[in-house]
Amino acid sequence: MSDLPVRSAALSDIDAVLAFWREAAEGTSISDDRDGVARLITRDPDALILAERDGRLVGSVIAGFDGWRCHLYRLAVHPEHRRQGIGSALLAAAEERFVALGGRRGDAMVLERNETGRHAWRAAGYAPEEHWRRWVKHFTT
């Protein structure tokens, strides 16, 4: 998909990213606000990867690496642009980033109810590990 620019997000993208996630992402996160996205971009400027078509944001993925594990979050493709290789292009960019950083395995946060997302992750070669469960504690209300 050579006509699809994929790039790291900038602080100037925050409002567009938040609007995009409201429209295209499944569910919301406690970090879906200006401060949360700004912290992400400031802390790791290459972690939030965006795809654009005709100057419009059509996809995103967060490719976070903590030095130990590679974590994927917020893989989202605009509903009007799904099944066109955008998710695959974003995951390829994320995986290239991980390999360059020395990562060995990627894991993804996928909502159980997100059937479309689960199919996309399987198609990309990811599989659930049923013996693991995510445990969460919110630090703010």
PDB file of C-alpha atoms in Angstrom, residues 12-58:
ATOM      1  CA  SER A  12      -0.447  18.921  16.747  1.00  0.00           C
ATOM      2  CA  ASP A  13      -2.355  15.690  15.924  1.00  0.00           C
ATOM      3  CA  ILE A  14      -3.919  15.231  19.355  1.00  0.00           C
ATOM      4  CA  ASP A  15      -7.376  16.658  18.634  1.00  0.00           C
ATOM      5  CA  ALA A  16      -7.635  14.760  15.332  1.00  0.00           C
ATOM      6  CA  VAL A  17      -6.558  11.512  17.020  1.00  0.00           C
ATOM      7  CA  LEU A  18      -9.113  11.872  19.819  1.00  0.00           C
ATOM      8  CA  ALA A  19     -11.885  12.627  17.315  1.00  0.00           C
ATOM      9  CA  PHE A  20     -10.773   9.691  15.175  1.00  0.00           C
ATOM     10  CA  TRP A  21     -10.827   7.275  18.128  1.00  0.00           C
ATOM     11  CA  ARG A  22     -14.363   8.387  19.053  1.00  0.00           C
ATOM     12  CA  GLU A  23     -15.467   7.493  15.536  1.00  0.00           C
ATOM     13  CA  ALA A  24     -13.331   4.477  14.650  1.00  0.00           C
ATOM     14  CA  ALA A  25     -12.046   2.777  17.801  1.00  0.00           C
ATOM     15  CA  GLU A  26     -13.926   0.153  19.763  1.00  0.00           C
ATOM     16  CA  GLY A  27     -14.538   1.376  23.289  1.00  0.00           C
ATOM     17  CA  THR A  28     -12.875   4.155  25.232  1.00  0.00           C
ATOM     18  CA  SER A  29      -9.912   4.353  27.545  1.00  0.00           C
ATOM     19  CA  ILE A  30      -9.255   6.324  30.701  1.00  0.00           C
ATOM     20  CA  SER A  31      -6.300   7.842  28.804  1.00  0.00           C
ATOM     21  CA  ASP A  32      -8.402   9.155  25.899  1.00  0.00           C
ATOM     22  CA  ASP A  33      -7.848  12.823  26.617  1.00  0.00           C
ATOM     23  CA  ARG A  34      -5.458  15.579  25.534  1.00  0.00           C
ATOM     24  CA  ASP A  35      -3.132  15.067  28.508  1.00  0.00           C
ATOM     25  CA  GLY A  36      -2.944  11.300  28.039  1.00  0.00           C
ATOM     26  CA  VAL A  37      -2.102  11.483  24.342  1.00  0.00           C
ATOM     27  CA  ALA A  38       0.347  14.340  24.925  1.00  0.00           C
ATOM     28  CA  ARG A  39       2.164  12.257  27.562  1.00  0.00           C
ATOM     29  CA  LEU A  40       2.396   9.345  25.152  1.00  0.00           C
ATOM     30  CA  ILE A  41       3.804  11.450  22.300  1.00  0.00           C
ATOM     31  CA  THR A  42       6.197  13.334  24.582  1.00  0.00           C
ATOM     32  CA  ARG A  43       7.449  10.173  26.326  1.00  0.00           C
ATOM     33  CA  ASP A  44       7.843   8.098  23.155  1.00  0.00           C
ATOM     34  CA  PRO A  45       7.466  10.192  19.991  1.00  0.00           C
ATOM     35  CA  ASP A  46       7.365   7.154  17.678  1.00  0.00           C
ATOM     36  CA  ALA A  47       4.847   5.050  19.614  1.00  0.00           C
ATOM     37  CA  LEU A  48       1.637   6.470  18.142  1.00  0.00           C
ATOM     38  CA  ILE A  49       1.580   5.575  14.458  1.00  0.00           C
ATOM     39  CA  LEU A  50      -0.975   7.152  12.136  1.00  0.00           C
ATOM     40  CA  ALA A  51      -2.142   6.343   8.614  1.00  0.00           C
ATOM     41  CA  GLU A  52      -3.536   9.028   6.341  1.00  0.00           C
ATOM     42  CA  ARG A  53      -5.292   8.998   3.007  1.00  0.00           C
ATOM     43  CA  ASP A  54      -5.973  12.206   1.083  1.00  0.00           C
ATOM     44  CA  GLY A  55      -4.901  14.236   4.122  1.00  0.00           C
ATOM     45  CA  ARG A  56      -7.427  12.484   6.361  1.00  0.00           C
ATOM     46  CA  LEU A  57      -6.621  10.271   9.351  1.00  0.00           C
ATOM     47  CA  VAL A  58      -7.816   6.737   8.525  1.00  0.00           C
TER      48      VAL A  58
END
